[in-house]
Structures are given as C-alpha cells and as structure tokens.
Tab-separated table of C-alpha atoms in Angstrom:
chain	number	residue	atom	x	y	z
F	897	MET	CA	0.139	0.024	0.083
F	898	ASP	CA	1.963	2.717	-1.378
F	899	TYR	CA	0.732	6.439	-0.181
F	900	LEU	CA	3.736	7.963	-1.729
F	901	LYS	CA	1.378	8.861	-4.810
F	902	PRO	CA	-1.848	10.312	-3.699
F	903	SER	CA	-4.678	9.919	-5.695
F	904	GLY	CA	-7.371	12.485	-7.005
F	905	PHE	CA	-6.567	16.078	-6.215
F	906	GLY	CA	-3.306	15.266	-4.521
F	907	ASN	CA	-1.461	14.642	-7.969
F	908	ARG	CA	0.784	16.904	-9.485
F	909	SER	CA	1.951	16.810	-13.058
F	910	SER	CA	5.735	16.405	-14.091
F	911	GLU	CA	4.987	19.655	-15.811
F	912	GLN	CA	4.220	21.261	-12.355
F	913	LYS	CA	6.934	21.053	-9.536
F	914	VAL	CA	8.939	18.091	-9.120
F	915	MET	CA	8.132	15.993	-6.116
F	916	ARG	CA	10.639	16.235	-3.270
F	917	PRO	CA	11.447	13.048	-1.323
F	918	GLY	CA	9.293	11.884	1.619
F	919	SER	CA	5.502	12.319	1.962
F	920	VAL	CA	2.806	13.958	4.316
F	921	ALA	CA	-0.593	12.138	5.206
F	922	ILE	CA	-3.078	14.400	6.585
F	923	VAL	CA	-5.125	12.288	8.969
F	924	GLY	CA	-8.169	12.542	10.694
F	925	ALA	CA	-7.958	10.637	14.150
F	926	GLY	CA	-11.603	10.495	14.930
F	927	PRO	CA	-13.753	12.047	17.736
F	928	GLY	CA	-11.715	10.713	20.498
F	929	ASP	CA	-12.641	7.065	21.403
F	930	PRO	CA	-9.515	5.444	19.976
F	931	GLU	CA	-11.582	2.682	18.452
F	932	LEU	CA	-13.433	4.975	16.156
F	933	ILE	CA	-10.096	5.618	14.166
F	934	THR	CA	-10.018	4.361	10.508
F	935	LEU	CA	-7.702	1.332	9.486
F	936	LYS	CA	-6.181	3.632	6.823
F	937	ALA	CA	-5.330	6.064	9.463
F	938	VAL	CA	-3.497	3.402	11.636
F	939	LEU	CA	-1.613	2.249	8.755
F	940	ARG	CA	-0.416	5.666	8.096
F	941	ILE	CA	0.492	6.239	11.952
F	942	GLN	CA	2.255	2.769	11.666
F	943	GLU	CA	4.635	3.843	8.681
F	944	ALA	CA	5.264	7.314	10.147
F	945	ASP	CA	8.618	8.420	10.853
F	946	VAL	CA	7.467	11.868	12.067
F	947	ILE	CA	3.793	12.474	13.759
F	948	LEU	CA	2.697	16.256	14.449
F	949	TYR	CA	-0.539	15.733	16.606
F	950	ASP	CA	-3.105	18.001	18.131
F	951	ARG	CA	-4.617	18.564	21.370
F	952	LEU	CA	-7.624	16.759	20.725
F	953	VAL	CA	-5.902	13.421	19.427
F	954	ASN	CA	-6.610	10.640	21.882
F	955	GLU	CA	-2.592	9.955	22.705
F	956	GLU	CA	-3.256	6.201	22.764
F	957	LEU	CA	-3.119	6.226	19.178
F	958	LEU	CA	0.331	7.395	19.346
F	959	ASP	CA	1.245	4.024	20.473
F	960	TYR	CA	0.649	2.299	16.901
F	961	SER	CA	3.724	4.096	15.949
F	962	LYS	CA	7.273	2.860	15.812
F	963	PRO	CA	9.285	3.536	18.877
F	964	GLU	CA	11.927	5.564	16.900
F	965	THR	CA	9.097	7.919	15.454
F	966	ILE	CA	9.427	11.524	16.467
F	967	ARG	CA	6.305	13.144	18.039
F	968	ILE	CA	5.628	16.693	17.987
F	969	TYR	CA	2.797	18.245	19.893
F	970	CYS	CA	1.305	21.163	18.434
F	971	GLY	CA	-2.098	21.483	19.976
F	972	LYS	CA	-4.073	24.562	19.899
F	973	SER	CA	-6.926	25.428	22.591
F	974	PRO	CA	-8.930	28.626	22.998
F	975	GLY	CA	-6.416	31.448	23.285
F	976	LYS	CA	-3.287	29.304	23.528
F	977	HIS	CA	-1.609	27.762	20.737
F	978	SER	CA	1.486	25.564	21.295
F	979	MET	CA	2.575	26.283	17.669
F	980	ALA	CA	1.716	28.802	15.023
F	981	GLN	CA	-0.029	27.277	12.005
F	982	ARG	CA	2.701	28.625	9.599
F	983	LYS	CA	5.360	26.705	11.786
F	984	ILE	CA	3.436	23.613	12.019
F	985	GLU	CA	3.216	23.793	7.996
F	986	GLN	CA	6.996	24.464	7.778
F	987	LEU	CA	7.937	21.322	10.062
F	988	MET	CA	5.676	19.039	7.618
F	989	ILE	CA	7.499	20.439	4.674
F	990	GLN	CA	10.795	20.150	6.302
F	991	TYR	CA	10.474	16.688	7.378
F	992	ALA	CA	9.092	15.376	4.216
F	993	ALA	CA	11.791	17.097	2.346
F	994	GLU	CA	14.319	15.138	4.157
F	995	GLY	CA	12.834	11.997	3.048
F	996	ASN	CA	10.320	11.262	6.079
F	997	LYS	CA	6.958	9.870	5.897
F	998	VAL	CA	5.125	12.433	7.907
F	999	VAL	CA	1.697	12.268	9.580
F	1000	ARG	CA	-0.105	15.460	10.453
F	1001	LEU	CA	-2.448	13.797	12.923
F	1002	LYS	CA	-5.793	16.017	13.732
F	1003	GLY	CA	-8.873	15.248	15.830
F	1004	GLY	CA	-11.858	14.471	14.079
F	1005	ASP	CA	-11.869	15.126	10.222
F	1006	PRO	CA	-8.995	17.311	9.099
F	1007	PHE	CA	-11.182	19.046	6.523
F	1008	VAL	CA	-13.823	20.093	8.987
F	1009	PHE	CA	-12.690	23.008	11.206
F	1010	GLY	CA	-9.322	21.291	11.256
F	1011	ARG	CA	-7.382	23.582	8.791
F	1012	GLY	CA	-6.431	20.437	6.744
F	1013	GLY	CA	-7.318	22.241	3.619
F	1014	GLU	CA	-4.599	25.165	4.523
F	1015	GLU	CA	-2.201	22.427	5.255
F	1016	ALA	CA	-2.672	20.380	1.873
F	1017	ILE	CA	-2.564	23.649	-0.197
F	1018	ALA	CA	0.760	24.452	1.696
F	1019	MET	CA	2.313	20.858	0.764
F	1020	ALA	CA	0.924	21.144	-2.883
F	1021	GLU	CA	2.483	24.758	-3.236
F	1022	ALA	CA	6.168	23.262	-1.770
F	1023	GLY	CA	5.831	20.236	-4.106
F	1024	ILE	CA	5.497	17.729	-1.310
F	1025	SER	CA	3.489	14.522	-2.022
F	1026	TYR	CA	0.707	14.332	0.407
F	1027	GLU	CA	-2.806	12.524	0.848
F	1028	VAL	CA	-5.702	13.373	2.895
F	1029	VAL	CA	-7.038	10.445	5.279
F	1030	PRO	CA	-10.581	11.230	6.406
F	1031	GLY	CA	-11.629	10.804	9.959
F	1032	ILE	CA	-15.145	10.605	11.731
F	1033	THR	CA	-16.050	14.030	12.612
F	1034	SER	CA	-17.142	15.033	16.103
F	1035	ALA	CA	-20.599	16.170	14.861
F	1036	ILE	CA	-21.382	12.605	13.675
F	1037	GLY	CA	-19.346	10.760	16.508
F	1038	ALA	CA	-20.340	12.789	19.426
F	1039	ALA	CA	-23.836	13.079	18.327
F	1040	ALA	CA	-24.341	9.329	17.890
F	1041	SER	CA	-22.868	8.382	21.059
F	1042	ALA	CA	-25.030	10.641	23.024
F	1043	GLY	CA	-28.228	9.160	21.301
F	1044	ILE	CA	-28.828	11.751	18.896
F	1045	PRO	CA	-29.434	11.212	15.029
F	1046	LEU	CA	-28.824	14.440	13.101
F	1047	THR	CA	-31.500	13.533	10.822
F	1048	HIS	CA	-34.432	11.639	11.702
F	1049	ARG	CA	-37.906	11.016	9.904
F	1050	GLY	CA	-40.504	13.484	10.674
F	1051	LEU	CA	-38.013	15.546	12.687
F	1052	ALA	CA	-35.125	16.832	10.594
F	1053	ALA	CA	-34.167	16.292	6.756
F	1054	SER	CA	-31.025	18.535	6.930
F	1055	PHE	CA	-28.106	19.630	9.305
F	1056	THR	CA	-25.506	21.988	9.221
F	1057	ILE	CA	-22.075	22.518	10.973
F	1058	VAL	CA	-20.949	25.814	11.879
F	1059	THR	CA	-18.264	27.284	14.333
F	1060	GLY	CA	-18.704	29.355	17.264
F	1061	SER	CA	-15.289	30.762	17.404
F	1062	ARG	CA	-14.132	33.222	14.705
F	1063	CYS	CA	-9.956	33.383	14.301
F	1064	SER	CA	-9.968	36.733	12.812
F	1065	ASP	CA	-12.704	39.534	11.806
F	1066	HIS	CA	-11.816	38.645	8.085
F	1067	GLU	CA	-13.495	35.478	8.375
F	1068	SER	CA	-17.065	35.039	6.883
F	1069	PRO	CA	-19.885	35.581	9.791
F	1070	VAL	CA	-22.098	32.664	10.428
F	1071	ARG	CA	-25.618	33.642	8.616
F	1072	TRP	CA	-27.808	32.641	11.546
F	1073	ASP	CA	-30.854	34.172	9.677
F	1074	GLN	CA	-30.546	31.811	6.979
F	1075	LEU	CA	-29.860	28.643	8.971
F	1076	VAL	CA	-32.961	29.404	11.191
F	1077	GLN	CA	-35.082	29.662	8.036
F	1078	SER	CA	-33.607	26.691	5.997
F	1079	VAL	CA	-31.929	24.205	8.251
F	1080	ASP	CA	-33.362	21.686	10.670
F	1081	THR	CA	-30.581	20.458	12.866
F	1082	ILE	CA	-27.481	23.183	13.688
F	1083	VAL	CA	-24.588	21.693	15.339
F	1084	VAL	CA	-21.927	24.191	16.764
F	1085	TYR	CA	-18.288	23.572	17.336
F	1086	MET	CA	-16.222	25.590	19.614
F	1087	GLY	CA	-19.156	27.701	20.732
F	1088	ILE	CA	-19.164	27.401	24.656
F	1089	SER	CA	-17.881	30.881	25.267
F	1090	GLN	CA	-19.982	32.397	22.693
F	1091	PHE	CA	-23.250	30.657	23.406
F	1092	SER	CA	-25.017	33.590	25.079
F	1093	GLU	CA	-24.598	35.403	21.728
F	1094	ILE	CA	-25.401	32.339	19.336
F	1095	ARG	CA	-28.793	31.918	21.382
F	1096	GLU	CA	-29.588	35.456	21.100
F	1097	GLN	CA	-28.979	35.316	17.256
F	1098	LEU	CA	-31.242	32.053	17.164
F	1099	LEU	CA	-33.947	33.940	19.041
F	1100	HIS	CA	-33.685	36.962	17.081
F	1101	TYR	CA	-34.081	35.257	13.772
F	1102	GLY	CA	-37.133	33.025	14.935
F	1103	LYS	CA	-35.932	29.964	16.781
F	1104	SER	CA	-38.628	29.264	19.622
F	1105	GLY	CA	-37.300	29.224	23.010
F	1106	THR	CA	-38.717	25.959	23.654
F	1107	THR	CA	-36.318	24.570	20.820
F	1108	PRO	CA	-34.259	21.533	22.339
F	1109	VAL	CA	-30.477	21.912	22.571
F	1110	ALA	CA	-27.966	19.229	23.811
F	1111	VAL	CA	-24.294	19.941	24.856
F	1112	ILE	CA	-21.776	16.982	24.810
F	1113	GLU	CA	-18.559	17.414	26.536
F	1114	ASN	CA	-15.582	14.912	25.444
F	1115	GLY	CA	-17.662	13.104	23.181
F	1116	THR	CA	-17.265	9.406	22.591
F	1117	THR	CA	-14.725	9.069	25.373
F	1118	ARG	CA	-14.971	7.921	28.770
F	1119	ARG	CA	-15.250	11.582	30.128
F	1120	GLN	CA	-18.455	12.313	27.981
F	1121	ARG	CA	-20.972	14.418	29.579
F	1122	THR	CA	-24.045	15.352	28.106
F	1123	ILE	CA	-26.886	17.704	29.142
F	1124	THR	CA	-30.103	18.510	27.539
F	1125	GLY	CA	-32.463	21.572	27.565
F	1126	THR	CA	-34.021	24.384	25.534
F	1127	LEU	CA	-32.598	27.691	24.357
F	1128	ASN	CA	-34.520	29.199	27.406
F	1129	ASN	CA	-32.769	27.258	30.059
F	1130	ILE	CA	-29.749	25.904	28.517
F	1131	GLU	CA	-27.357	28.552	29.809
F	1132	LYS	CA	-28.504	27.849	33.541
F	1133	LEU	CA	-27.929	24.275	32.974
F	1134	LEU	CA	-24.421	25.079	31.672
F	1135	ALA	CA	-23.624	27.245	34.418
F	1136	ALA	CA	-24.697	24.640	37.035
F	1137	THR	CA	-22.972	21.529	35.382
F	1138	LYS	CA	-19.765	23.656	34.241
F	1139	ILE	CA	-19.584	21.908	31.055
F	1140	SER	CA	-16.634	23.179	29.013
F	1141	ASN	CA	-14.321	22.717	25.901
F	1142	PRO	CA	-14.183	20.648	24.051
F	1143	ALA	CA	-17.978	20.410	23.751
F	1144	LEU	CA	-20.359	20.323	21.003
F	1145	ILE	CA	-23.764	21.829	20.989
F	1146	ILE	CA	-26.752	20.467	18.961
F	1147	ILE	CA	-29.916	22.716	18.230
F	1148	GLY	CA	-33.006	21.133	17.022
F	1149	GLU	CA	-35.922	18.749	17.431
F	1150	VAL	CA	-33.697	15.517	17.112
F	1151	VAL	CA	-32.425	16.152	20.591
F	1152	ARG	CA	-35.928	14.679	21.700
F	1153	VAL	CA	-34.689	11.555	20.160
F	1154	ARG	CA	-32.129	11.173	23.000
F	1155	GLU	CA	-34.952	11.487	25.793
F	1156	GLN	CA	-37.198	8.956	24.103
F	1157	LEU	CA	-34.425	6.613	23.958
F	1158	MET	CA	-33.449	7.058	27.762
F	1159	GLU	CA	-37.070	6.761	28.488
F	1160	LEU	CA	-37.244	3.500	26.837
F	1161	GLU	CA	-33.954	2.390	28.415
F	1162	THR	CA	-35.117	3.265	31.702
F	1163	LYS	CA	-38.716	1.259	31.282
F	1164	ALA	CA	-36.688	-1.563	29.895
F	1165	ARG	CA	-34.498	-1.809	32.885
F	1166	SER	CA	-37.393	-1.604	35.415
F	1167	GLN	CA	-39.136	-4.535	33.620
F	1168	ILE	CA	-35.950	-6.521	33.912
F	1169	GLY	CA	-35.481	-5.802	37.510
C-alpha cells in the first residue's frame, strides 16, 4: 500500500513542481474514542517517521507508531496555541523534504474545522507529495454516542455544522438568519464561550425558546457528559454543570430522540428488574 502517490486532487503533473522525497499524510484521528479511528489512519501512523499531533487526538493512538518515530505536539486550545499554524506547515515540509513519512494527526476529520485544507495547499505549493485520510468528525461521532441522530424521519431532513469561534475579523460570519429559516439541525463547534451570543441570534431570527438543545462534552470518550435543555434554560444548565471545552452544541428537534431513548431504556431496565 503505497501512499507516496496520492490519488485525486493530491497528484501533481511533471510539468508542475517536481516532487521532493518523503511524503505527508493529513490524517483524521476521529472524535476521541481510539476505536473510532479508521484502519487506513492506523496504517499511516504505523508507517510514520514523524507525527505532528493536535490537542484533541487521543494519545493512545500514538502507541501504534514505531518506537523511533518523532512525535511533536502542536495542539491548540482557545486563546492558547503551542505552535503557530505557519510553523506547523514549515515542519511538515521540512521533515518530508528530508525523506520522512510525515503524519499530521488531527482530531475528527482534517477538513472539518481542522485547517487540513490549508495544510494540503501548503504541501502542494511546496511540491510535497501528500494525501488526506478522512476521519469521523465530532458532529457525527459525539451526536451518535449521545443518542442523537442529526437527521430523523419526521423531525429533521437537514443539518449544518458551524463554528462558534472566529479566528479573525476577516472570516465570513455565520448567517444565523439563513440557518434558522432553512436548516433543521444546527451543530456548533467551539461555541461554549460564545453561546450567549449564539442563543440571542437564534432567538432574534425566529427560533423558539423551547427549541431543544444538547451539549456534549468530551464526546465518545470515557469522560463524556451530555446535558439537554432548551434555548430558554440551557445557559443555566451549563453554568450549573460547568460543562467546558471540548464540547459540541446540537440545536434542534432531534435532541428529543435522546430523551425518548432514555425513557425506553429506563422502562426496559425496570421491567428486567
């Protein structure tokens, strides 16, 4: 299985830049549970000479790597970056140019709020052979592990994923007015600290205060906590439970499915008892 020759958009013709030795795999590590990583991702970790990994990557996954593999932490948390994005890209290029198999290991899916697209562009511009290995994104994994289907017959035929955090004033704002009118389920990444503003926007553009809301902390892991409420009361619940990042916010009628499942499970246990 040779990943030095990436397929699709990763290929570059001989008339473009000449490939340097080595390669980069931009790999999605999944939402946190180490068993939710893909087989292809594990193979890339096993082959890696260098791994640059993020904060939300379960470090158990590094055990798949060779003892001599260089491991570089470059995680980011709100307001605190251990390494600038440009420096990360420079290291990826440097190690690949030296002939190494480099893995850029990112939580969830690298192309969903993971800046994987920026890194792929940086590799292409530098003439570095690369591939992208998809991963289960947190919206899918955390919602499922909490018993919340993002779409559900009769409740939701659509969902969207947005970020609650803006890296700079130059980024396009989330169009809450359009989302309220056109999308059934809204999933917000990195939105805990901005939730008050998000709530105000949703209510302003027509969402009912009784709209169900779920917040999932450390989704798919042993530390997962889930709280449910409505737009009217979820802020009080957040304060009472001290839910913090990393957390995912799900807004929509599909949250009621979790409540239904919990009722059915409680009933089943009482019948068994």
